[in-house]
Amino acid sequence: MLRFKLFFLLLLVSGFGLMAQEAVTNERKPGHTNQNKFKQLYDEFATPNMFRSASGAPGPEYYQQQADYKMNIEIDDENARLYGEETITYTNNSKDVLTYLWVQLDQNMRARDSKTPLIESSGMPPLTTPERYASTYLTDGFDGGFRIEKVTLPDGTPLNYMINRTMMRVELPTPMAKGDQFSFYIKWWYNINDHVNDGGRSGYEYFPKDDNRSYVIAQFYPRMAVYNDVEGWQNSQFWGRDEFALPFGNFEVNITVPADHILDATGRLLNREEVFSKEMLQRYEQAKKSYDKPVIIATQKEAEAREKTKSKEKKTWKFLAENVRDYGFATSRKYIWDMMAVNVGGKDVMAVSLYSKEGNPLWEQWSTYAVASTLNTYSRMTFDYPYHKAISVHADRQGMEYPMICWNYGRPDENGKYDDRTKFGMISVIIHEVGHNFFPMIVNSDERQWTWMDEGLNTFLQYVAEQDFGEWYPAALSPGQTAYPSRRGPAKYIVNYMGGDQDFIAPIMTKGLNTYQFGNNAYGKPATALNILRETVMGRELFDYSFKEYANRWKFKHPTPEDFFRTMEDASAFDLDWFWRGWFYTTDWVDIGIAEVKTYQVTAKPSDDTKRIARRFGRNPDDMVYFVEASADGFDASLKNKKPSEISKTLEKYLKDNFTKDELKAINEPKFFYEITFNKPGGLVMPIIVEYTYDDGSTKTETFPAQIWRLNDKEVRRVVASNKEIVKITLDPKEETADIDTTNNIWPPQEQKSEFEQFKGSGN
Amino acid sequence: MSQSFFTKCKLQLLILITVFVMPVFMAVNKFEDHKFYVSLTQVEYVKEDQSLQIISRLFLDDFEDALKEFSGEAVRISSESDDTTHDRLIENYLRSKLKFEIDGKKAQWNFVGKAIDNDMLVAYIEITQLKKIKTIVITNEILFEMFEEQQNIVRTQINNQKKSFILISQDRSKVLNF
């Protein structure tokens, strides 16, 4: 009973009762559903099932399909055309019976009848160039769609098929049951686009000075779509920006190019002796043993000699790639080639760079080191890199990833000069694209639906890898820099976006094609959210374990967003539903402030009102310890440095009666009491990180978990007892929560210089 | 892929292929991670200092393309904020695009300086000796000549009133009365 009464007493005194009183009104509010920010995500998440477990791991009935390819490809350099034939062997591992297959025809995005340009709104320009006028109004423009010549059984029997823009449905002669395999043959060609002038993630760059093309080729073959337990056939059309969803399989690929080309591709080169010169073979043997320095396999001098002539001969490069989800290659007579060995988990991987002289001196300096460094960081954070090589190819204005190979921008000017923007732009894009080997090439999420699942996770690890790179290769940093200048990751860099115009912000959980500010939405915000989880909410130990668990559970499989969200909680005992809800399902932002700070001291002269409270609950007023607020009557500034037990007789007696002398000695009595009111203008719940600065200049930081907001989303209070006077309170002192308005983060409030005044005052 | 080049790359070049929305003389292909052609200009009147303080944020790569058109020469703005090589050119460009008329008179502004913030250029501009503002006409035509879909967001804080509006190439000025 006593306890019950005391509870009410405390309620009253704490002010909670006061708020309850204010809420008393004659009008009854309507009822409502559960809007609590900590409500579990049962409504948003798919129900766990035998395919996908509630833990976030693949379930006992998890399956995935397999697509194996045998291809012959030829590049016609003179006409910039690609000719191909392939036999796809598709394995149905699902219990579903399939009556047709869907094949992706990505190049049809560039067909004359492509609808891609038609989904962009347009306006009349006041003027234009004659070239553009002609290409717009007078000619039909570039036609880069697939020319499908044959779709047949391996014996040549034609198959029925139908093309719906970038998707082709192939009718199966007999339905496929579980375990069935079906092989079919496709023959095609297409015009290769100029990726520099016409855009695209695949294509050629033309170099007018030496009349040569460098090709970076991908999405060049009809590719199997994914069939799975979540979406059935993932046959969402390719509009151009959204990336891919692809099944795993083995690729045997023969690529025929002019004999003077240097070529590299996804997979193991099977006929090295046929396509390498003797010198190249020797240098390659050296490179396999060189762990600290790249070895040049094809030199700049050799490349410059090659680009002066054009061989009429052809050469066929033969590759075998196992357990990959896609295929890409790069070929040119302009290429310089270097390689270095990297030991990843006891196994040697080759870090490889392919670039023309236009990329030098930057590329020979840093590309291969960036590849090696990335493999080390990502392997530490996920799993050992499972393939035998990782290639970085220099291609102007490109930044695109495929298994084992990627294209990257970063080009010095014509005199070989470059500034920090070019240098760090290049290193960052290499780290990013090589990192994509892990997400989504191996942890194979559905990019077409959820851009953030590969771009966000990858940009997060890119930040970790960039910081490692700066540490491991300090020579890459510019004078005055102590760390790698990452553009994404730290919380403060996302503030402008999250605090921006709500009309142009979409939740992260939005199909990539339909987001505004793609870069911030799918790369910056999820990367920052994960970084905040790691550094601020969960801590590195819990986060890293869980993140690694996710990567290992889903490597060489197809995860969904829930698989990620659930695993992060399952492996850490950290309920993060509130975090996913706020950061991933809404466009809310962080803004937490200090609304008020009241100072109290223990007093021997309580007011009559206060004593009355004691009496009302049946307590003798003389048995209580009383506090008085600084602005109230009875507050005595001269008692500032006195111990409360010297002020309150009641307290003094209680201590004497209940503690031994030794115990009393160990007690460091607080003298200052503060009641801090935190308010939350922002919609996101976040931990409150508070730094107290004491009168002796020392500081202490205290963190209240986000759950402090569970019963009141607008305002919470905390009492802080201290034996030193607090002279300043700062919220989020290290800018780690992405708080969009820091003017309310400091007590006592300080006149803060505006951004303009700060700039003007800095001497500019 | 790197967003840094593909968002705009994809959309833009699709747009370019069909050439609907056409940047007039722009380089055909653009690669950055902002799909979105947008600038933000904050305008604050600090009465006690008789000062109108303007901060404009623009995407650096778009801005470099605009300077190239404007000056006829390729311009590469250094990532080092204290490099002032191109400040004069930046100032001249902004003068031709960003205009203020206050209480019926064209207002002269001072170029205080610029800073680089990641992929953004931040320009600081000030109009001084401004005792009061009853009416202000803000014209912001930055990058309209480059991108048909350029949007210039302006946020003002004048005489204790906060206002926000978007200027587009068909609607280049806004009149605010206090």
XYZ file of N, CA and C in Angstrom, chain A residues 514-723:
630
model
N 11.476 4.873 -59.010
C 10.481 5.878 -58.648
C 10.928 6.813 -57.527
N 12.216 6.877 -57.285
C 12.677 7.749 -56.210
C 13.122 9.089 -56.774
N 12.976 10.120 -55.963
C 13.599 11.401 -56.284
C 15.025 11.350 -55.748
N 15.895 12.166 -56.261
C 17.251 12.286 -55.728
C 17.847 10.913 -55.465
N 17.940 10.163 -56.567
C 18.373 8.783 -56.539
C 19.617 8.550 -55.673
N 20.614 9.387 -55.853
C 21.880 9.186 -55.139
C 21.704 9.256 -53.637
N 20.983 10.246 -53.184
C 20.760 10.363 -51.744
C 19.831 9.275 -51.245
N 18.829 8.963 -52.036
C 17.829 7.999 -51.586
C 18.387 6.591 -51.478
N 19.071 6.139 -52.534
C 19.452 4.728 -52.588
C 20.888 4.478 -52.134
N 21.713 5.520 -52.121
C 23.115 5.351 -51.740
C 23.385 6.031 -50.393
N 23.179 7.338 -50.375
C 23.615 8.141 -49.232
C 22.870 7.840 -47.950
N 21.542 7.838 -48.020
C 20.779 7.689 -46.776
C 20.904 6.286 -46.167
N 20.713 5.209 -46.972
C 20.889 3.894 -46.339
C 22.308 3.677 -45.834
N 23.321 4.171 -46.569
C 24.704 4.014 -46.098
C 24.891 4.734 -44.769
N 24.335 5.932 -44.671
C 24.467 6.706 -43.434
C 23.698 6.026 -42.307
N 22.505 5.516 -42.626
C 21.709 4.843 -41.604
C 22.490 3.663 -41.026
N 23.143 2.886 -41.881
C 23.907 1.739 -41.389
C 25.113 2.190 -40.586
N 25.725 3.268 -41.044
C 26.867 3.789 -40.294
C 26.442 4.266 -38.898
N 25.274 4.880 -38.820
C 24.760 5.330 -37.520
C 24.425 4.112 -36.645
N 23.843 3.090 -37.260
C 23.573 1.868 -36.499
C 24.867 1.315 -35.915
N 25.895 1.291 -36.746
C 27.156 0.686 -36.327
C 27.864 1.509 -35.251
N 27.934 2.817 -35.491
C 28.753 3.644 -34.603
C 27.992 4.126 -33.375
N 26.687 4.306 -33.489
C 25.953 5.011 -32.442
C 24.879 4.160 -31.781
N 24.099 3.429 -32.565
C 22.957 2.717 -31.977
C 23.373 1.362 -31.415
N 24.003 0.518 -32.234
C 24.338 -0.839 -31.803
C 25.754 -0.965 -31.265
N 26.666 -0.221 -31.821
C 28.083 -0.414 -31.510
C 28.686 -1.387 -32.509
N 29.997 -1.270 -32.709
C 30.647 -2.041 -33.776
C 30.556 -3.549 -33.563
N 30.701 -3.995 -32.322
C 30.774 -5.440 -32.099
C 29.464 -6.111 -32.516
N 28.348 -5.577 -32.030
C 27.047 -6.185 -32.356
C 26.716 -6.012 -33.826
N 26.979 -4.818 -34.333
C 26.645 -4.553 -35.735
C 27.456 -5.449 -36.662
N 28.768 -5.468 -36.452
C 29.635 -6.191 -37.384
C 29.306 -7.677 -37.406
N 29.023 -8.240 -36.227
C 28.665 -9.660 -36.169
C 27.400 -9.909 -36.992
N 26.409 -9.064 -36.794
C 25.114 -9.270 -37.450
C 25.211 -9.041 -38.961
N 25.952 -8.010 -39.341
C 26.111 -7.697 -40.765
C 26.820 -8.863 -41.477
N 27.838 -9.377 -40.812
C 28.577 -10.509 -41.362
C 27.668 -11.735 -41.464
N 26.828 -11.908 -40.460
C 25.896 -13.036 -40.462
C 24.959 -12.936 -41.672
N 24.447 -11.720 -41.898
C 23.573 -11.515 -43.063
C 24.311 -11.895 -44.353
N 25.535 -11.364 -44.509
C 26.297 -11.618 -45.735
C 26.527 -13.112 -45.920
N 26.849 -13.809 -44.842
C 27.137 -15.241 -44.960
C 25.878 -16.080 -45.177
N 24.787 -15.671 -44.539
C 23.539 -16.412 -44.766
C 23.094 -16.320 -46.225
N 23.351 -15.164 -46.847
C 22.748 -14.903 -48.157
C 23.746 -14.847 -49.292
N 25.004 -15.239 -49.054
C 25.939 -15.236 -50.192
C 25.507 -16.322 -51.170
N 25.577 -15.987 -52.433
C 25.129 -16.862 -53.530
C 23.645 -17.211 -53.416
N 22.878 -16.316 -52.777
C 21.421 -16.495 -52.700
C 20.734 -15.156 -52.974
N 19.385 -15.167 -52.907
C 18.598 -13.978 -53.237
C 17.872 -13.432 -52.009
N 18.450 -12.524 -51.269
C 17.769 -11.993 -50.074
C 16.763 -10.886 -50.403
N 15.810 -10.680 -49.484
C 14.855 -9.570 -49.569
C 15.169 -8.592 -48.435
N 14.541 -7.412 -48.447
C 14.805 -6.461 -47.363
C 14.540 -7.065 -45.979
N 13.436 -7.826 -45.848
C 13.135 -8.400 -44.530
C 14.230 -9.354 -44.067
N 14.824 -10.085 -44.992
C 15.887 -11.017 -44.604
C 17.038 -10.248 -43.952
N 17.294 -9.064 -44.501
C 18.346 -8.229 -43.904
C 17.906 -7.683 -42.547
N 16.715 -7.070 -42.519
C 16.245 -6.457 -41.270
C 16.179 -7.504 -40.149
N 15.639 -8.679 -40.480
C 15.448 -9.701 -39.452
C 16.775 -10.263 -38.948
N 17.701 -10.480 -39.877
C 18.992 -11.033 -39.454
C 19.714 -10.073 -38.515
N 19.647 -8.779 -38.827
C 20.344 -7.803 -37.982
C 19.823 -7.850 -36.544
N 18.539 -8.133 -36.379
C 17.969 -8.210 -35.033
C 18.226 -9.586 -34.422
N 18.070 -10.619 -35.250
C 18.204 -11.992 -34.777
C 19.594 -12.254 -34.207
N 20.605 -11.664 -34.828
C 21.988 -11.964 -34.439
C 22.491 -11.052 -33.329
N 21.690 -10.040 -32.958
C 22.227 -9.054 -32.013
C 21.388 -8.873 -30.756
N 20.166 -9.449 -30.711
C 19.230 -9.188 -29.611
C 18.956 -7.690 -29.486
N 18.897 -7.033 -30.630
C 18.662 -5.598 -30.644
C 17.375 -5.363 -31.436
N 16.318 -4.960 -30.749
C 15.067 -4.682 -31.462
C 15.251 -3.407 -32.279
N 15.275 -3.566 -33.587
C 15.527 -2.415 -34.456
C 14.314 -2.038 -35.287
N 13.157 -2.622 -34.984
C 11.975 -2.308 -35.799
C 11.746 -0.797 -35.859
N 11.936 -0.119 -34.753
C 11.761 1.338 -34.737
C 12.724 2.025 -35.700
N 13.929 1.497 -35.812
C 14.937 2.113 -36.681
C 14.596 1.871 -38.145
N 14.274 0.617 -38.472
C 13.882 0.335 -39.868
C 12.649 1.163 -40.220
N 11.652 1.179 -39.326
C 10.408 1.904 -39.609
C 10.696 3.366 -39.929
N 11.459 3.997 -39.067
C 11.699 5.432 -39.227
C 12.607 5.755 -40.409
N 13.746 5.071 -40.466
C 14.751 5.430 -41.471
C 14.441 4.871 -42.850
N 13.828 3.679 -42.919
C 13.648 3.008 -44.211
C 12.232 3.127 -44.777
N 11.234 3.255 -43.868
C 9.847 3.278 -44.362
C 9.242 4.678 -44.353
N 9.909 5.674 -43.780
C 9.367 7.033 -43.779
C 10.417 8.021 -44.290
N 9.995 9.270 -44.456
C 10.943 10.333 -44.818
C 11.182 11.259 -43.628
N 10.882 10.761 -42.437
C 11.119 11.576 -41.239
C 12.595 11.911 -41.071
N 12.860 12.921 -40.270
C 14.237 13.352 -40.034
C 14.501 13.427 -38.530
N 15.770 13.595 -38.195
C 16.173 13.684 -36.796
C 16.255 15.145 -36.382
N 15.541 15.507 -35.346
C 15.779 16.796 -34.685
C 15.387 16.648 -33.226
N 16.389 16.619 -32.382
C 16.155 16.530 -30.938
C 16.768 17.782 -30.323
N 16.073 18.372 -29.359
C 16.578 19.612 -28.767
C 16.436 19.620 -27.248
N 17.039 20.629 -26.661
C 16.869 20.854 -25.224
C 15.825 21.958 -25.086
N 14.656 21.613 -24.524
C 13.596 22.612 -24.394
C 13.804 23.447 -23.133
N 14.247 22.812 -22.068
C 14.346 23.539 -20.799
C 15.290 22.797 -19.860
N 15.997 23.548 -19.048
C 16.799 22.943 -17.983
C 16.475 23.675 -16.699
N 16.042 22.932 -15.683
C 15.773 23.539 -14.372
C 16.812 23.029 -13.393
N 17.278 23.944 -12.510
C 18.290 23.585 -11.524
C 17.632 23.494 -10.142
N 17.993 22.470 -9.399
C 17.407 22.268 -8.060
C 18.509 22.087 -7.033
N 18.133 22.348 -5.761
C 19.012 21.952 -4.660
C 18.142 21.340 -3.558
N 18.791 20.588 -2.701
C 18.095 20.052 -1.529
C 17.918 21.201 -0.544
N 16.721 21.291 0.045
C 16.454 22.402 0.942
C 15.926 21.899 2.280
N 16.199 22.687 3.305
C 15.656 22.376 4.642
C 14.387 23.184 4.881
N 14.067 24.058 3.913
C 12.898 24.921 4.109
C 11.869 24.690 3.011
N 11.173 23.555 3.083
C 10.180 23.295 2.056
C 9.007 24.242 2.160
N 8.356 24.468 1.056
C 7.174 25.327 1.078
C 6.009 24.565 1.697
N 4.998 25.319 2.122
C 3.837 24.665 2.740
C 3.157 23.724 1.758
N 3.111 24.128 0.497
C 2.484 23.281 -0.527
C 3.146 21.915 -0.598
N 4.456 21.938 -0.563
C 5.196 20.683 -0.684
C 4.923 19.785 0.521
N 4.898 20.416 1.687
C 4.620 19.606 2.891
C 3.226 18.991 2.811
N 2.284 19.779 2.246
C 0.909 19.290 2.129
C 0.862 17.998 1.284
N 1.683 17.938 0.266
C 1.706 16.722 -0.568
C 2.068 15.521 0.297
N 3.062 15.710 1.154
C 3.475 14.607 2.042
C 2.321 14.168 2.912
N 1.643 15.152 3.487
C 0.535 14.815 4.396
C -0.576 14.079 3.671
N -0.863 14.534 2.456
C -1.955 13.930 1.713
C -1.734 12.434 1.523
N -0.476 12.035 1.442
C -0.198 10.616 1.254
C 0.218 9.952 2.564
N -0.135 10.603 3.641
C 0.027 9.962 4.943
C 1.443 9.907 5.460
N 2.288 10.768 4.933
C 3.666 10.775 5.427
C 3.871 11.977 6.346
N 4.700 11.758 7.322
C 5.071 12.861 8.202
C 6.008 13.797 7.439
N 5.651 15.057 7.268
C 6.478 15.976 6.476
C 7.922 16.034 6.965
N 8.160 15.767 8.214
C 9.539 15.839 8.709
C 10.392 14.663 8.256
N 9.722 13.627 7.702
C 10.476 12.447 7.266
C 10.931 12.540 5.816
N 10.679 13.638 5.167
C 10.938 13.699 3.730
C 12.163 14.572 3.412
N 12.730 14.340 2.240
C 13.813 15.179 1.719
C 13.190 16.070 0.641
N 13.510 17.352 0.688
C 12.838 18.313 -0.195
C 13.815 18.953 -1.179
N 13.272 19.233 -2.373
C 14.053 19.952 -3.395
C 13.400 21.302 -3.674
N 14.217 22.272 -4.052
C 13.664 23.563 -4.441
C 14.322 24.012 -5.748
N 13.513 24.584 -6.625
C 14.003 24.993 -7.935
C 14.661 26.361 -7.846
N 15.592 26.632 -8.703
C 16.432 27.821 -8.586
C 15.648 29.129 -8.582
N 14.519 29.187 -9.261
C 13.798 30.449 -9.325
C 12.765 30.579 -8.202
N 12.618 29.536 -7.389
C 11.579 29.563 -6.350
C 12.085 30.194 -5.060
N 11.116 30.640 -4.235
C 11.479 31.122 -2.898
C 12.125 29.959 -2.151
N 13.102 30.268 -1.359
C 13.702 29.191 -0.576
C 14.963 28.639 -1.193
N 15.226 28.985 -2.427
C 16.487 28.550 -3.044
C 17.592 29.444 -2.506
N 18.638 28.844 -2.041
C 19.697 29.609 -1.375
C 21.020 29.376 -2.104
N 21.411 30.365 -2.872
C 22.617 30.222 -3.688
C 23.854 29.984 -2.829
N 23.823 30.428 -1.584
C 25.011 30.285 -0.737
C 25.244 28.826 -0.322
N 24.224 27.991 -0.512
C 24.374 26.583 -0.126
C 25.003 25.740 -1.245
N 25.394 26.427 -2.313
C 25.844 25.769 -3.522
C 26.820 24.606 -3.291
N 27.795 24.819 -2.433
C 28.803 23.782 -2.287
C 28.599 22.886 -1.073
N 27.431 23.013 -0.476
C 27.154 22.157 0.694
C 26.597 20.815 0.259
N 26.961 19.779 1.051
C 26.399 18.466 0.764
C 24.941 18.457 1.183
N 24.078 17.786 0.444
C 22.663 17.701 0.832
C 22.491 17.169 2.252
N 23.360 16.275 2.678
C 23.203 15.725 4.033
C 23.565 16.759 5.103
N 24.257 17.816 4.677
C 24.518 18.910 5.629
C 23.344 19.888 5.652
N 22.540 19.837 4.602
C 21.395 20.751 4.535
C 20.164 20.124 5.163
N 19.909 18.859 4.800
C 18.669 18.222 5.242
C 18.946 17.342 6.455
N 18.335 17.712 7.561
C 18.513 16.913 8.788
C 17.984 15.499 8.576
N 16.846 15.399 7.888
C 16.216 14.102 7.643
C 17.181 13.181 6.931
N 17.830 13.731 5.907
C 18.762 12.932 5.118
C 19.976 12.541 5.964
N 20.463 13.496 6.729
C 21.627 13.243 7.572
C 21.356 12.075 8.523
N 20.163 12.108 9.133
C 19.802 11.066 10.098
C 19.677 9.707 9.383
N 19.040 9.749 8.219
C 18.830 8.503 7.490
C 20.164 7.855 7.126
N 21.075 8.666 6.692
C 22.378 8.131 6.300
C 23.092 7.530 7.495
N 23.046 8.260 8.608
C 23.720 7.790 9.811
C 23.125 6.461 10.280
N 21.788 6.346 10.213
C 21.109 5.152 10.720
C 21.289 3.946 9.801
N 21.534 4.177 8.545
C 21.468 3.057 7.595
C 22.793 2.689 6.933
N 23.812 3.478 7.119
C 25.092 3.181 6.473
C 26.196 3.103 7.516
N 27.160 2.216 7.267
C 28.313 2.169 8.173
C 29.219 3.349 7.843
N 30.189 3.548 8.697
C 31.119 4.666 8.476
C 31.878 4.498 7.162
N 32.287 3.244 6.898
C 33.032 2.995 5.662
C 32.160 3.259 4.439
N 30.914 2.824 4.558
C 29.996 3.055 3.438
C 29.797 4.549 3.200
N 29.664 5.272 4.268
C 29.455 6.720 4.138
C 30.653 7.379 3.464
N 31.820 6.872 3.814
C 33.039 7.440 3.223
C 33.047 7.268 1.703
N 32.516 6.126 1.287
C 32.548 5.815 -0.155
C 31.524 6.618 -0.954
N 30.567 7.201 -0.268
C 29.522 7.936 -0.982
C 30.039 9.313 -1.405
N 29.860 9.594 -2.672
C 30.204 10.923 -3.172
C 28.884 11.635 -3.435
N 28.471 12.444 -2.496
C 27.115 13.001 -2.581
C 26.970 13.991 -3.733
N 25.905 13.841 -4.531
C 25.643 14.874 -5.535
C 25.156 16.157 -4.861
N 25.541 17.293 -5.416
C 25.107 18.573 -4.838
C 24.193 19.336 -5.780
N 24.259 18.992 -7.039
C 23.491 19.746 -8.033
C 22.491 18.817 -8.714
N 21.281 19.303 -8.822
C 20.230 18.501 -9.459
C 19.641 19.301 -10.623
N 19.506 18.613 -11.744
C 18.969 19.291 -12.934
C 17.823 18.462 -13.497
N 16.797 19.149 -13.911
C 15.741 18.467 -14.650
C 15.791 18.997 -16.079
N 16.144 18.085 -16.988
C 16.307 18.498 -18.386
C 15.092 18.031 -19.185
N 14.476 18.939 -19.920
C 13.379 18.577 -20.817
C 13.926 18.520 -22.239
N 13.867 17.316 -22.823
C 14.275 17.149 -24.217
C 13.021 17.165 -25.081
N 13.037 17.912 -26.152
C 11.906 17.830 -27.075
C 12.380 17.271 -28.412
N 11.419 16.918 -29.232
C 11.774 16.223 -30.473
C 10.942 16.758 -31.622
N 11.343 17.890 -32.216
C 10.610 18.413 -33.374
C 10.654 17.442 -34.559
N 11.684 16.597 -34.653
C 11.794 15.655 -35.772
C 10.972 14.409 -35.529
N 10.575 13.740 -36.597
C 9.750 12.548 -36.466
C 10.514 11.299 -36.063
N 11.808 11.229 -36.361
C 12.567 10.016 -36.053
C 12.885 9.926 -34.573
N 12.740 8.729 -34.011
C 13.230 8.501 -32.656
C 14.690 8.082 -32.756
N 15.488 8.610 -31.876
C 16.919 8.287 -31.859
C 17.395 8.324 -30.413
N 18.508 7.699 -30.126
C 19.066 7.842 -28.779
C 19.359 9.324 -28.505
N 19.271 9.712 -27.239
C 19.665 11.080 -26.879
C 21.087 11.003 -26.336
N 21.993 11.656 -27.043
C 23.389 11.665 -26.611
C 23.644 13.023 -25.975
N 23.960 13.027 -24.672
C 24.081 14.281 -23.941
C 25.496 14.414 -23.392
N 26.094 15.544 -23.655
C 27.414 15.816 -23.077
C 27.269 16.906 -22.021
N 27.701 16.614 -20.803
C 27.686 17.600 -19.718
C 29.074 18.201 -19.605
N 29.143 19.523 -19.559
C 30.423 20.186 -19.298
C 30.342 20.779 -17.895
N 31.333 20.435 -17.043
C 31.305 20.879 -15.650
C 32.111 22.153 -15.476
N 31.936 22.757 -14.293
C 32.598 24.048 -14.070
C 34.117 23.936 -14.037
N 34.628 22.707 -13.852
C 36.092 22.575 -13.894
C 36.593 22.269 -15.311
N 35.692 22.343 -16.282
C 36.089 22.139 -17.681
C 35.992 20.693 -18.136
N 35.810 19.747 -17.200
C 35.728 18.350 -17.605
C 34.357 18.065 -18.223
N 34.266 16.951 -18.947
C 32.998 16.603 -19.596
C 32.663 15.133 -19.355
N 31.384 14.838 -19.488
C 30.936 13.448 -19.400
C 29.806 13.283 -20.404
N 29.779 12.134 -21.086
C 28.720 11.890 -22.066
C 27.828 10.755 -21.590
N 26.544 10.950 -21.732
C 25.573 9.947 -21.324
C 24.618 9.723 -22.498
N 24.263 8.459 -22.740
C 23.353 8.169 -23.850
C 22.087 7.498 -23.336
N 20.951 8.055 -23.695
C 19.667 7.433 -23.363
C 19.174 6.705 -24.604
N 18.877 5.406 -24.478
C 18.445 4.663 -25.670
C 17.201 5.281 -26.297
N 17.013 4.989 -27.561
C 15.876 5.554 -28.300
C 14.547 5.241 -27.620
N 14.501 4.122 -26.902
C 13.247 3.703 -26.268
C 12.749 4.721 -25.247
N 13.573 5.690 -24.889
C 13.112 6.731 -23.962
C 11.902 7.468 -24.547
N 11.747 7.405 -25.874
C 10.637 8.111 -26.530
C 9.373 7.256 -26.645
N 9.357 6.053 -26.065
C 8.272 5.119 -26.402
C 6.917 5.569 -25.891
N 6.863 6.334 -24.792
C 5.560 6.731 -24.253
C 5.216 8.182 -24.560
N 6.193 8.937 -24.969
C 5.931 10.325 -25.337
C 6.866 10.688 -26.483
N 6.300 10.864 -27.651
C 7.116 11.056 -28.844
C 7.573 12.506 -29.011
N 7.022 13.395 -28.139
C 7.322 14.820 -28.328
C 8.337 15.353 -27.318
N 8.218 14.853 -26.091
C 8.985 15.494 -25.017
C 9.271 14.488 -23.903
N 10.484 14.441 -23.430
C 10.802 13.602 -22.262
C 11.691 14.381 -21.309
N 11.665 13.965 -20.036
C 12.487 14.646 -19.031
C 13.422 13.673 -18.368
N 14.540 14.202 -17.942
C 15.492 13.406 -17.171
C 16.038 14.263 -16.040
N 16.202 13.611 -14.872
C 16.851 14.285 -13.755
C 18.304 13.844 -13.717
N 19.188 14.806 -13.618
C 20.610 14.503 -13.552
C 21.140 15.021 -12.224
N 21.750 14.144 -11.432
C 22.355 14.545 -10.159
C 23.860 14.562 -10.335
N 24.486 15.626 -9.856
C 25.916 15.770 -10.134
C 26.604 16.396 -8.939
N 27.829 15.959 -8.666
C 28.541 16.627 -7.564
C 29.345 17.823 -8.031
